[in-house]
Short mmCIF file of C-alpha atoms and ligand atoms in Angstrom, two decimals:
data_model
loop_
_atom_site.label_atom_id
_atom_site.label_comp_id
_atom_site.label_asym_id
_atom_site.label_seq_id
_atom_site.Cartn_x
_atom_site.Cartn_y
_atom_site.Cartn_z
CA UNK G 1 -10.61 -4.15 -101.04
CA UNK G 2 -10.69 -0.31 -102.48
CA UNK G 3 -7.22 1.10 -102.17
CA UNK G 4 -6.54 4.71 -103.72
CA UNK G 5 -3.28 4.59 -105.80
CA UNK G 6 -1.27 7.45 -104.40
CA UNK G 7 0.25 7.54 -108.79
CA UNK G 8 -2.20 9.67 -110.42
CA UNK G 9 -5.02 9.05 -108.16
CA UNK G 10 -6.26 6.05 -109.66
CA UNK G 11 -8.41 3.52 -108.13
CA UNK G 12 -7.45 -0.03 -107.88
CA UNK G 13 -8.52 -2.99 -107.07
CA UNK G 14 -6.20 -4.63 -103.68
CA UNK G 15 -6.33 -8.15 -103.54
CA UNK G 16 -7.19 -9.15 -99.85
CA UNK G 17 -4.16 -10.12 -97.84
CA UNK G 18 -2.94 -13.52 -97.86
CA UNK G 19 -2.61 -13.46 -94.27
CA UNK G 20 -2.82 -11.17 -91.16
CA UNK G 21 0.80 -9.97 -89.64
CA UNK G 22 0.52 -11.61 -86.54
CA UNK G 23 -0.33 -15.36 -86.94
CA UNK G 24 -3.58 -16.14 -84.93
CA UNK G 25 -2.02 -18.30 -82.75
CA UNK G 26 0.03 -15.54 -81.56
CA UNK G 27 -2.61 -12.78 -80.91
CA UNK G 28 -3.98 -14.61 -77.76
CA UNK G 29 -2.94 -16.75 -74.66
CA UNK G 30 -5.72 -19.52 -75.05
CA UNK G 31 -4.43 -22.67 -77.09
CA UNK G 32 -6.01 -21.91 -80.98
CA UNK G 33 -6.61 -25.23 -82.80
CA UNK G 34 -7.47 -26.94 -85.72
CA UNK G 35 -8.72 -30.07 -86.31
CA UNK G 36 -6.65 -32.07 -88.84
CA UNK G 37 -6.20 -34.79 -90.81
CA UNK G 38 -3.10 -36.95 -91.21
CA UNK G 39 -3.88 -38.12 -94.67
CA UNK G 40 -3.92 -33.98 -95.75
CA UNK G 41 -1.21 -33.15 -93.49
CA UNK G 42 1.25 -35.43 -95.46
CA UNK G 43 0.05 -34.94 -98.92
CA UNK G 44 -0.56 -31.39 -99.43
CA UNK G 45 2.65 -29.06 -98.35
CA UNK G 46 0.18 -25.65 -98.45
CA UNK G 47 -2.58 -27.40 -96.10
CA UNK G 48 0.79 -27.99 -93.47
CA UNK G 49 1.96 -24.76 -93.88
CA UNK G 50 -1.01 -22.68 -92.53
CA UNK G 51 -1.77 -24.91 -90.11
CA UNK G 52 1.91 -24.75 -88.79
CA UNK G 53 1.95 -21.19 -89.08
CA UNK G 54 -1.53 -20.30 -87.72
CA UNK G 55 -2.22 -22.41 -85.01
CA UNK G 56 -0.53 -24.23 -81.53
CA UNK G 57 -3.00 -27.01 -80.98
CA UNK G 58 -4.32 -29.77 -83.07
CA UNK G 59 -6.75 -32.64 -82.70
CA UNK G 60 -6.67 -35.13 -85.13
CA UNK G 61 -10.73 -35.26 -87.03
CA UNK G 62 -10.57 -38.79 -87.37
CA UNK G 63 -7.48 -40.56 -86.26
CA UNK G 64 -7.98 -41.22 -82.74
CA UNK G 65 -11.66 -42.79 -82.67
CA UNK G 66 -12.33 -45.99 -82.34
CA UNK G 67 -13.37 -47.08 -85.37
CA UNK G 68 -9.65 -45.80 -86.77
CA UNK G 69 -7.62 -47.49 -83.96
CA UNK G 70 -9.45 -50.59 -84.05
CA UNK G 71 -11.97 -51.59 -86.28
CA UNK G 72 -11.04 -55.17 -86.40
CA UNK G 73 -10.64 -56.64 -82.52
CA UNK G 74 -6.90 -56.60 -81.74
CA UNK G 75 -5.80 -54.90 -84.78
CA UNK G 76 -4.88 -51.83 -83.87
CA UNK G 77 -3.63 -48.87 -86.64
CA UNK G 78 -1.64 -46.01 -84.80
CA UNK G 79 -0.85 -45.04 -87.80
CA UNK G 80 -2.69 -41.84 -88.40
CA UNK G 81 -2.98 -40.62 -84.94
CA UNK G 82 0.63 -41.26 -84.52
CA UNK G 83 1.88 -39.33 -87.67
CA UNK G 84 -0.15 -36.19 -85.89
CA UNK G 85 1.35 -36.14 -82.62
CA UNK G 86 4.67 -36.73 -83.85
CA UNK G 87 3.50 -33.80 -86.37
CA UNK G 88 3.03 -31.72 -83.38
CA UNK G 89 5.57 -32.80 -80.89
CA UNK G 90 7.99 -31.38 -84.06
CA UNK G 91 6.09 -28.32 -84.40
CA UNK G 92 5.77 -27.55 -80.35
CA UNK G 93 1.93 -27.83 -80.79
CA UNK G 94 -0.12 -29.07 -78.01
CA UNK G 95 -2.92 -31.95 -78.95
CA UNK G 96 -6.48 -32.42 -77.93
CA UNK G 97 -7.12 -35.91 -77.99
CA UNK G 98 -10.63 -36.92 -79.61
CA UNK G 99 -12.42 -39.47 -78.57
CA UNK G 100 -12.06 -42.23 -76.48
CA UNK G 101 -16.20 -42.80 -76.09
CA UNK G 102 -18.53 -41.86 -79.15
CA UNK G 103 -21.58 -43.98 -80.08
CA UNK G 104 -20.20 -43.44 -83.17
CA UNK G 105 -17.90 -44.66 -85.28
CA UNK G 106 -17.62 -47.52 -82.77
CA UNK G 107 -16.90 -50.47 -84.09
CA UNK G 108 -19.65 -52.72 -84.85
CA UNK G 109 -17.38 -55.98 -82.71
CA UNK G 110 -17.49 -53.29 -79.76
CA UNK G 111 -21.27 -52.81 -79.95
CA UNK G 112 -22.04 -56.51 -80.23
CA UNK G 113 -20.39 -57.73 -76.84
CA UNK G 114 -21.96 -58.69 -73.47
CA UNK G 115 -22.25 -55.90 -70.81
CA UNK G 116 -19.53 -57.41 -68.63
CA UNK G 117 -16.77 -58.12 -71.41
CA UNK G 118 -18.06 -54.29 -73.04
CA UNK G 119 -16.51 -53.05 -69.31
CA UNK G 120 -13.06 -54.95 -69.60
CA UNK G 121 -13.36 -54.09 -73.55
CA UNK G 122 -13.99 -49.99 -72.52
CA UNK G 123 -11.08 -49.85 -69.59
CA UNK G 124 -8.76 -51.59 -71.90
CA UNK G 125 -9.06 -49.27 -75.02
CA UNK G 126 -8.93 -46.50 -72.84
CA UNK G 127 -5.34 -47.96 -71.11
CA UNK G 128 -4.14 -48.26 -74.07
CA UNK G 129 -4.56 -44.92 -75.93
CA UNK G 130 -4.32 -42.87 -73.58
CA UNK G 131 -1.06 -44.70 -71.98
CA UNK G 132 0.39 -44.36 -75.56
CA UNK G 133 -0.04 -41.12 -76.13
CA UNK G 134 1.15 -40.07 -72.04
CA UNK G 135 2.76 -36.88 -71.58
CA UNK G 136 2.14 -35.99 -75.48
CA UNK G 137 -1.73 -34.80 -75.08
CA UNK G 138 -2.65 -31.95 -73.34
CA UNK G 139 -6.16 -32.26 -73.01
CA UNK G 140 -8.55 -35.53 -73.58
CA UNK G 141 -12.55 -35.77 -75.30
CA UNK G 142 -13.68 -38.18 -73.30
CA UNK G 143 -17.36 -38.85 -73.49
CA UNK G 144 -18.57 -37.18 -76.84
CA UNK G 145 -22.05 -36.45 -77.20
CA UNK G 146 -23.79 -38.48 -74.57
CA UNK G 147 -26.76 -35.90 -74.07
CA UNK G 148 -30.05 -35.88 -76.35
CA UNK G 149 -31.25 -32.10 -76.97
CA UNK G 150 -33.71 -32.60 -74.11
CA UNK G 151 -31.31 -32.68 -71.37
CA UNK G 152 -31.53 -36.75 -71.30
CA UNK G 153 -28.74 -39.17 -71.67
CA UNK G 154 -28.62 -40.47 -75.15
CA UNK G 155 -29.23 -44.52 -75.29
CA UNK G 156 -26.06 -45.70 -76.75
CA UNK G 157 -24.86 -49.01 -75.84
CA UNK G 158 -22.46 -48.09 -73.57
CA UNK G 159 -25.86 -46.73 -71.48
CA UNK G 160 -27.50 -49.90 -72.26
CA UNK G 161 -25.45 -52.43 -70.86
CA UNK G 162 -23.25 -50.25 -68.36
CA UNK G 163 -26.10 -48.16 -67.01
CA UNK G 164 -25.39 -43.98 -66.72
CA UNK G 165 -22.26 -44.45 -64.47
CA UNK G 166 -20.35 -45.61 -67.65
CA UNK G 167 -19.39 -42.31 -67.17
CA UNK G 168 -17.47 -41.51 -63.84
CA UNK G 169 -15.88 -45.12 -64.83
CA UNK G 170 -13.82 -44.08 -68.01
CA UNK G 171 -13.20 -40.46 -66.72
CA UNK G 172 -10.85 -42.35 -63.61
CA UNK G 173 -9.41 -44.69 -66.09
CA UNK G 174 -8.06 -41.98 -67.96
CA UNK G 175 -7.00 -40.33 -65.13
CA UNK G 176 -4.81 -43.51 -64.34
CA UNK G 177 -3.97 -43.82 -67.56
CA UNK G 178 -2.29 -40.05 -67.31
CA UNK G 179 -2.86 -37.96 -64.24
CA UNK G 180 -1.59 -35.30 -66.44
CA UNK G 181 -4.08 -34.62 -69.54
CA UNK G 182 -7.52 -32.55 -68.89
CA UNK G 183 -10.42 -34.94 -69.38
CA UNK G 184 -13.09 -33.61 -70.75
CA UNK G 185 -16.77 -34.08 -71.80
CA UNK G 186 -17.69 -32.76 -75.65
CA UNK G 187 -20.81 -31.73 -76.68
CA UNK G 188 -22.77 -29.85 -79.69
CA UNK G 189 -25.64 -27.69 -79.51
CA UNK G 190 -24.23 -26.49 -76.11
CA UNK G 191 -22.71 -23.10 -76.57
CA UNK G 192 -26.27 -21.19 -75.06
CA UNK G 193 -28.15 -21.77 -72.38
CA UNK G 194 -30.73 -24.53 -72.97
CA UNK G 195 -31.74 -27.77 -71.52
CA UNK G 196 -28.48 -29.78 -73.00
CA UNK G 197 -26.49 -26.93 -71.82
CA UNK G 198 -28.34 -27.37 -68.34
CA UNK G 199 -27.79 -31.09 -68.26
CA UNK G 200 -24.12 -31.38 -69.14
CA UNK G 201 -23.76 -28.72 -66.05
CA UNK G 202 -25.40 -30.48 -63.59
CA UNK G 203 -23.72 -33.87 -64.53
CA UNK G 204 -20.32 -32.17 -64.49
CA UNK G 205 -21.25 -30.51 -60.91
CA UNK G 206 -22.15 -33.85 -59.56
CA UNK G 207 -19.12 -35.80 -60.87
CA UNK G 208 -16.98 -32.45 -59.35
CA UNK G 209 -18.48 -33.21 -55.93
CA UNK G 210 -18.08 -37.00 -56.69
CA UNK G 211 -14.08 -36.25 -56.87
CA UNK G 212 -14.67 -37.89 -60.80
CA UNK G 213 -11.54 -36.20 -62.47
CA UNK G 214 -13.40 -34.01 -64.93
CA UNK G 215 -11.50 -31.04 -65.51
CA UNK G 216 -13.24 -29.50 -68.63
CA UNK G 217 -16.38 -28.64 -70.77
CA UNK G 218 -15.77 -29.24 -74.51
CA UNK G 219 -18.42 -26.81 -76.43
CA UNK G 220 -18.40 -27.95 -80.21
CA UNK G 221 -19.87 -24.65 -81.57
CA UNK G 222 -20.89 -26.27 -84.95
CA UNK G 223 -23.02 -23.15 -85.33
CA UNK G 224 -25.53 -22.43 -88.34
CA UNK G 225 -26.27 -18.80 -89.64
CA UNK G 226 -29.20 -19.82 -90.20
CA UNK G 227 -30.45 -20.59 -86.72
CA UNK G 228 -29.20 -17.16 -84.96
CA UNK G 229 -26.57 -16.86 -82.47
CA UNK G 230 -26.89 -19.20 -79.38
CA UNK G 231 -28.45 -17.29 -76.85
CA UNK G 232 -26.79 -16.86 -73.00
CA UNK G 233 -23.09 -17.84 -74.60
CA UNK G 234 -21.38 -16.18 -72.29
CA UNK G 235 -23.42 -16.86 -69.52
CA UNK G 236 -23.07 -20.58 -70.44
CA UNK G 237 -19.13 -20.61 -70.44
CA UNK G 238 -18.98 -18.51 -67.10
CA UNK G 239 -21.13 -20.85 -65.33
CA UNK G 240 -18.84 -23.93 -66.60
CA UNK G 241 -16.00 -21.85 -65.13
CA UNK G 242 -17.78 -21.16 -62.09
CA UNK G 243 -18.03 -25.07 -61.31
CA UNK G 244 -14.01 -24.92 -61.11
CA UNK G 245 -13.15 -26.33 -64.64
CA UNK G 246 -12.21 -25.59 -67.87
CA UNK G 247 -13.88 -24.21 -71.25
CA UNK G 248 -12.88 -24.97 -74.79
CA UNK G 249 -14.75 -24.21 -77.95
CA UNK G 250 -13.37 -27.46 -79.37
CA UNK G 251 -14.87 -27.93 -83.12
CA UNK G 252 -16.32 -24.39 -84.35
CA UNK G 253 -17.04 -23.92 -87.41
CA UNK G 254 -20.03 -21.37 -88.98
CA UNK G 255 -21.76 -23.29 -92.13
CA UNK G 256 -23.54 -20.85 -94.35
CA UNK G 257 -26.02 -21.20 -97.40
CA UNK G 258 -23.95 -21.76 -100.77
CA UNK G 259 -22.56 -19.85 -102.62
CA UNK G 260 -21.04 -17.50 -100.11
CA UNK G 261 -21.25 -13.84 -101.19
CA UNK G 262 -19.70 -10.61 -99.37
CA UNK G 263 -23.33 -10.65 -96.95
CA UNK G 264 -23.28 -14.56 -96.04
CA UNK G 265 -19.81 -13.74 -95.29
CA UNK G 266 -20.09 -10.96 -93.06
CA UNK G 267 -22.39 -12.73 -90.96
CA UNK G 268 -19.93 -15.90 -90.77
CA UNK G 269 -17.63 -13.42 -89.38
CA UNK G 270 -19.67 -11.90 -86.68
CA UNK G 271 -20.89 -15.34 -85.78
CA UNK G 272 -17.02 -16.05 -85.38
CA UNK G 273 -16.19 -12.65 -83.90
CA UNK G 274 -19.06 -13.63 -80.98
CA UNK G 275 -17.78 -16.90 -80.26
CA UNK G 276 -14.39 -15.60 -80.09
CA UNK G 277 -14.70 -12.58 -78.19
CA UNK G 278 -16.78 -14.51 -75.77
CA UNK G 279 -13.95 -17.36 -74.86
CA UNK G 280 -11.51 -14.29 -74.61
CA UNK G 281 -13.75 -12.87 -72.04
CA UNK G 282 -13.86 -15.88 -69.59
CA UNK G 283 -10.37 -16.70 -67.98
CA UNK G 284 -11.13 -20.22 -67.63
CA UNK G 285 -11.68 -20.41 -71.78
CA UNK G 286 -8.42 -21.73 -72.58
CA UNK G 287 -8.92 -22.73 -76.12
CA UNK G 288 -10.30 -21.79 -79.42
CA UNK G 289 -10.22 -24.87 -82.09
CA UNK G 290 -12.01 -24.92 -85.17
CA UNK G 291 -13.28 -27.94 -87.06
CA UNK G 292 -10.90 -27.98 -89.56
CA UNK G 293 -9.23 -24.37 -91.06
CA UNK G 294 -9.93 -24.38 -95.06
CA UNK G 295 -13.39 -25.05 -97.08
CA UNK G 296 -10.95 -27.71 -99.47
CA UNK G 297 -11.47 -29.96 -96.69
CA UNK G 298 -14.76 -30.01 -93.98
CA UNK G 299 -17.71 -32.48 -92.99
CA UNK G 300 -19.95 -30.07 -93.17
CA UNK G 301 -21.23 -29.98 -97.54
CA UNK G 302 -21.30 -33.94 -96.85
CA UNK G 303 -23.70 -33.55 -94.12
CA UNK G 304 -25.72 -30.38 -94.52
CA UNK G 305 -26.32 -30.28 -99.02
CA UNK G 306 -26.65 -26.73 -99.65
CA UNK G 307 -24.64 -25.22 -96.86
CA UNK G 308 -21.01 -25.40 -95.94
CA UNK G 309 -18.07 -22.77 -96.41
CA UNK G 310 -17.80 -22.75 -92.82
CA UNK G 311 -14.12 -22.38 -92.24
CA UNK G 312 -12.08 -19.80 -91.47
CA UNK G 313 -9.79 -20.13 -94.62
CA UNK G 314 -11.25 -20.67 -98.26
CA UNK G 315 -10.60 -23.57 -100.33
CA UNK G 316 -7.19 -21.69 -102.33
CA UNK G 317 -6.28 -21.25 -98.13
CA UNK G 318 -7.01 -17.52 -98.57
CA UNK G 319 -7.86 -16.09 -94.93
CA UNK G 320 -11.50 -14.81 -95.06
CA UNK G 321 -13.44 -12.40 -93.76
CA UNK G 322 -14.17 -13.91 -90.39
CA UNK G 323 -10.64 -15.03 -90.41
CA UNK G 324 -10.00 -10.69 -90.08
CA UNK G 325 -12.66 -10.48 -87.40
CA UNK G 326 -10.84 -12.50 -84.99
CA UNK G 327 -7.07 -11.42 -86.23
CA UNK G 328 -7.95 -7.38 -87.49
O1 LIG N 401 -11.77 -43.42 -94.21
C1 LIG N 401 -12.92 -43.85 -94.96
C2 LIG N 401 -12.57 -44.17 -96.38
O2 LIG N 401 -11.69 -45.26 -96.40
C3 LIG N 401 -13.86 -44.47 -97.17
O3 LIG N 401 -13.55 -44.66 -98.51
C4 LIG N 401 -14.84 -43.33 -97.06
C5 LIG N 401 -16.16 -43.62 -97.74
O4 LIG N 401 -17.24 -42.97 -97.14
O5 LIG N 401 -15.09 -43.10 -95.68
C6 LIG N 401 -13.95 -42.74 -94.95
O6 LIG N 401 -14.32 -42.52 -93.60
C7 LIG N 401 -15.04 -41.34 -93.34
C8 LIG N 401 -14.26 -40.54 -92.31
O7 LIG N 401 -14.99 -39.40 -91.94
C9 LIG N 401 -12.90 -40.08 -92.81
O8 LIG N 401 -13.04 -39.27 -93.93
C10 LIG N 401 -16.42 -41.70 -92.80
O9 LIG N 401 -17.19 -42.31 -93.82
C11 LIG N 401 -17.12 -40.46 -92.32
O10 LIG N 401 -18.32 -40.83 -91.66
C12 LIG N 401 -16.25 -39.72 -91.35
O11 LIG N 401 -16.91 -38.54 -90.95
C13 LIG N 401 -16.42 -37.91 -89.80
C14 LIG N 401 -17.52 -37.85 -88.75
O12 LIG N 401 -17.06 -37.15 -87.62
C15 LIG N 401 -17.95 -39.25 -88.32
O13 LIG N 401 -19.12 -39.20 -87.65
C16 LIG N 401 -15.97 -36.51 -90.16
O14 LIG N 401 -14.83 -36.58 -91.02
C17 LIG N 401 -15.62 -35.73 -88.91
O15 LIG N 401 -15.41 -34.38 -89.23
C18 LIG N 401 -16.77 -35.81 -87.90
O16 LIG N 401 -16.38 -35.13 -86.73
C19 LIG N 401 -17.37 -35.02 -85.72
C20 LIG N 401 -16.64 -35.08 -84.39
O17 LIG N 401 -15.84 -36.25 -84.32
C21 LIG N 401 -17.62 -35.01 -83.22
N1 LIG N 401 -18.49 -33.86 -83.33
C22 LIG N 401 -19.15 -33.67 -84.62
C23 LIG N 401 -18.15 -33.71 -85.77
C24 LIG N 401 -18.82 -33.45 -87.10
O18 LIG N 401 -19.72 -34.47 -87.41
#
């Protein structure tokens, strides 16, 4: 940044600010998350401090999937999962929970079991979580990802041996489990209009007439610069809204060709600037959480070589440019 020295009239260089005036999590009345990692959150103090300063909700990246609570039948580890509610219960942060059914990083046990004992297996280690966690989560991924990019329901086992109403099944066991937490469904590649988009509407306006508790639309927004904005955004999250439930851009994050330079940058922002002005505009988007907050730590360069830098904070937790966008 160019600042004019008001001494002699000299240029100098300004170092961008460290942070804006007004933590983010302050600037709106949707929940703005992060999603975190317990492992970080103990061992590195400057990681926990922008997190505690920036944002009010967090959803653990990892922590609560199956594969963490129990990858070995009936040996359960809390540990992580617990360490990050406890984290925000001291903090007066609200959590997402995330997931209770993924195809992946299921354990392979899970996979392997007859379709009746998968059922008992399914209600159980939804009881359990969620009853654990009661009162202490404000809003629940519950399916994750259950849609192929054509609109039809991805085969996973839980398809496969409990046929499509898997579904409406674990949505009223979590319900039971806590009446109180939103239960969503999470999804990626369904910010714009499209025939995912189209499929995860009519399946929540059909469980909505079914009296399923479903009481939100999870929109990952793993976005791409590289593919152009999702088209009909807006149009997307208003119709969600229109069905009577909830919005939540639940995992954003904008990956961009490395090395970032002051171009890639600016697009990263607008990309962010789009996706945030958008949830603003629709009352029933009541949360903004990114997929992690600093480039030190995201899935994204493990997953996509030669792109990544997708966070809104740099790897020396230095806000960036679309970090300004949102918070001018
Ligand atoms: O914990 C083990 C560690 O013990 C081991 O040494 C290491 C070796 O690979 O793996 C570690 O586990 C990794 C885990 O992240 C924790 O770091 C897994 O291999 C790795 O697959 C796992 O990746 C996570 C991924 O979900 C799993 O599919 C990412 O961190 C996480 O960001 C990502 O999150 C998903 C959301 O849940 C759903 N939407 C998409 C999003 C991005 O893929």
């Amino acid at each position: 940044m160019l600042a004019v020295a008001a001494l002699a009239g000299i240029a100098v260089w300004q170092a961008p600010a460290a942070s804006a005036s007004v933590p983010l999590q302050y600037t709106t009345n949707r929940y703005v998350g992060s999603a975190v990692a317990a492992s970080y959150l103990a061992s590195e103090p400057d990681y926990r401090a922008v997190l505690t300063r920036e944002f009010d909700n967090v959803t653990p990246e990892n922590e609560m999937k199956w594969g963490t609570i129990e990858a070995v039948r009936g040996q359960y580890d809390w540990s992580g999962a617990d360490a990050i509610v406890r984290y925000a219960q001291q903090h007066h942060k609200t959590v997402r929970g995330h997931t209770l059914v993924w195809h992946s990083q299921l354990p392979d046990w899970v996979a392997a079991l007859p379709a009746d004992e998968l059922r008992r297996v399914l209600r159980d280690h939804i009881t359990t979580e969620v009853k654990r966690y009661k009162g202490k989560i404000r809003a629940w991924d519950v399916v994750n990802e259950i849609f192929n990019e054509d609109g039809t329901r991805r085969d996973t086992v839980f398809r496969q041996k409990l046929g499509d109403g898997f579904v409406a099944d674990v949505f009223r066991w979590a319900h039971a489990a806590d009446p109180h937490a939103t239960l969503y469904i999470n999804d990626y590649n369904i910010e714009g209009l499209n025939p995912k988009s189209d499929a995860v509407y009519e399946l929540v306006k059909t469980l909505r007439k079914q009296g399923v508790p479903i009481g939100g639309v999870g929109i990952q927004a793993h976005l791409s610069t590289q593919y152009g904005f999702p088209d009909g955004y807006r149009a997307n999250l208003a119709r969600f809204a229109k069905l009577g439930v909830d919005a939540a851009i639940t995992e954003a994050d904008v990956r961009i060709p490395t090395p970032p330079d002051a171009a890639k940058l600016a697009t990263q922002a607008s990309y962010f600037g789009e996706l945030w002005d958008g949830c603003q505009s629709v009352r029933r988007c009541v949360e903004f959480t990114t997929w992690g907050f600093t480039d030190r730590h995201s899935w994204v360069p493990d997953v996509f070589p030669g792109e990544g830098a997708a966070c809104l904070f740099d790897e020396n937790l230095r806000p960036k440019p679309a970090y300004f966008r949102i918070n001018p």
